[in-house]
Tab-separated table of C-alpha atoms in Angstrom:
chain	number	residue	atom	x	y	z
L	56	UNK	CA	0.168	-24.199	-45.402
L	57	UNK	CA	-2.323	-22.135	-47.437
L	58	UNK	CA	-4.910	-22.747	-44.712
L	59	UNK	CA	-2.550	-21.326	-42.057
L	60	UNK	CA	-2.016	-18.185	-44.142
L	61	UNK	CA	-5.802	-17.666	-44.467
L	62	UNK	CA	-6.242	-18.019	-40.704
L	63	UNK	CA	-3.378	-15.625	-40.059
L	64	UNK	CA	-4.875	-13.057	-42.480
L	65	UNK	CA	-8.303	-13.297	-40.835
L	66	UNK	CA	-6.769	-12.928	-37.389
L	67	UNK	CA	-4.960	-9.759	-38.480
L	68	UNK	CA	-8.190	-8.400	-39.969
L	69	UNK	CA	-10.035	-9.023	-36.704
L	70	UNK	CA	-7.267	-7.318	-34.722
L	71	UNK	CA	-7.356	-4.277	-37.031
L	72	UNK	CA	-11.163	-4.066	-36.758
L	73	UNK	CA	-11.013	-4.261	-32.958
L	74	UNK	CA	-8.406	-1.490	-32.858
L	75	UNK	CA	-10.516	0.709	-35.175
L	76	UNK	CA	-13.607	0.149	-33.005
L	77	UNK	CA	-11.689	0.999	-29.827
L	78	UNK	CA	-10.360	4.209	-31.410
L	79	UNK	CA	-13.857	5.180	-32.626
L	80	UNK	CA	-15.405	4.583	-29.196
L	81	UNK	CA	-12.607	6.510	-27.506
L	82	UNK	CA	-13.079	9.439	-29.878
L	83	UNK	CA	-16.837	9.470	-29.250
L	84	UNK	CA	-16.209	9.411	-25.503
L	85	UNK	CA	-13.827	12.377	-25.701
L	86	UNK	CA	-16.313	14.284	-27.883
L	87	UNK	CA	-19.192	13.829	-25.412
L	88	UNK	CA	-16.977	14.539	-22.422
L	89	UNK	CA	-15.839	17.859	-23.873
L	90	UNK	CA	-19.404	18.822	-24.825
L	91	UNK	CA	-20.742	18.267	-21.305
L	92	UNK	CA	-17.839	18.838	-18.939
L	93	UNK	CA	-15.250	21.170	-20.469
L	94	UNK	CA	-15.412	24.836	-19.425
L	95	UNK	CA	-17.446	26.889	-21.864
L	96	UNK	CA	-17.900	30.133	-19.900
L	97	UNK	CA	-15.915	33.291	-20.622
L	98	UNK	CA	-14.872	35.943	-18.096
L	99	UNK	CA	-16.907	38.695	-19.767
L	100	UNK	CA	-19.666	38.665	-17.133
L	101	UNK	CA	-19.898	37.465	-13.566
L	102	UNK	CA	-23.586	36.618	-13.739
L	103	UNK	CA	-26.507	36.163	-16.149
L	104	UNK	CA	-29.884	37.562	-15.172
L	105	UNK	CA	-32.847	35.804	-16.769
L	106	UNK	CA	-35.878	38.075	-16.929
L	107	UNK	CA	-39.357	36.963	-15.891
L	108	UNK	CA	-41.154	35.451	-18.875
L	109	UNK	CA	-37.953	34.719	-20.775
L	110	UNK	CA	-37.849	31.456	-22.683
L	111	UNK	CA	-34.925	29.388	-23.906
L	112	UNK	CA	-34.557	31.380	-27.137
L	113	UNK	CA	-34.128	34.560	-25.064
L	114	UNK	CA	-31.479	32.929	-22.879
L	115	UNK	CA	-29.589	31.565	-25.898
L	116	UNK	CA	-29.701	34.985	-27.602
L	117	UNK	CA	-28.387	36.717	-24.463
L	118	UNK	CA	-25.617	34.175	-23.980
L	119	UNK	CA	-24.604	34.497	-27.630
L	120	UNK	CA	-24.901	38.282	-27.981
L	121	UNK	CA	-23.016	39.069	-24.771
L	122	UNK	CA	-20.287	36.483	-25.400
L	123	UNK	CA	-20.925	34.697	-22.110
L	124	UNK	CA	-20.016	31.287	-23.543
L	125	UNK	CA	-17.121	30.365	-25.812
L	126	UNK	CA	-19.179	28.040	-28.020
L	127	UNK	CA	-22.919	28.828	-28.269
L	128	UNK	CA	-23.530	25.697	-30.370
L	129	UNK	CA	-22.089	23.539	-27.601
L	130	UNK	CA	-24.230	25.365	-25.022
L	131	UNK	CA	-27.317	24.805	-27.185
L	132	UNK	CA	-26.498	21.129	-27.680
L	133	UNK	CA	-25.980	20.536	-23.951
L	134	UNK	CA	-29.110	22.530	-23.019
L	135	UNK	CA	-31.249	20.465	-25.386
L	136	UNK	CA	-29.854	17.171	-24.131
L	137	UNK	CA	-30.271	18.203	-20.491
L	138	UNK	CA	-33.867	19.376	-21.171
L	139	UNK	CA	-33.081	22.935	-20.049
L	140	UNK	CA	-35.302	24.266	-22.831
L	141	UNK	CA	-38.413	23.352	-20.831
L	142	UNK	CA	-36.975	24.353	-17.439
L	143	UNK	CA	-35.912	27.996	-17.877
L	144	UNK	CA	-36.440	29.933	-14.653
L	145	UNK	CA	-36.204	33.655	-14.054
L	146	UNK	CA	-33.588	35.040	-11.757
């Protein structure tokens, strides 16, 4: 009987660990989804003009100073992960 109780306790522990892992993975998925796909643009401007010779720091400063995005840190994070820093184009 003591052996059955040990097995039952281990089974419950495994179930709890699986549930915790599923919740952690789900939370990470929601976090990344909102960083990449949730709307981050405000209605303050209809367009953003990037001047010739501007680099990523200039774009980030403009976006932040003019309040074009709701969360500049999220914009920066997404831009870095999408390699926009090296692909800034004027226009």
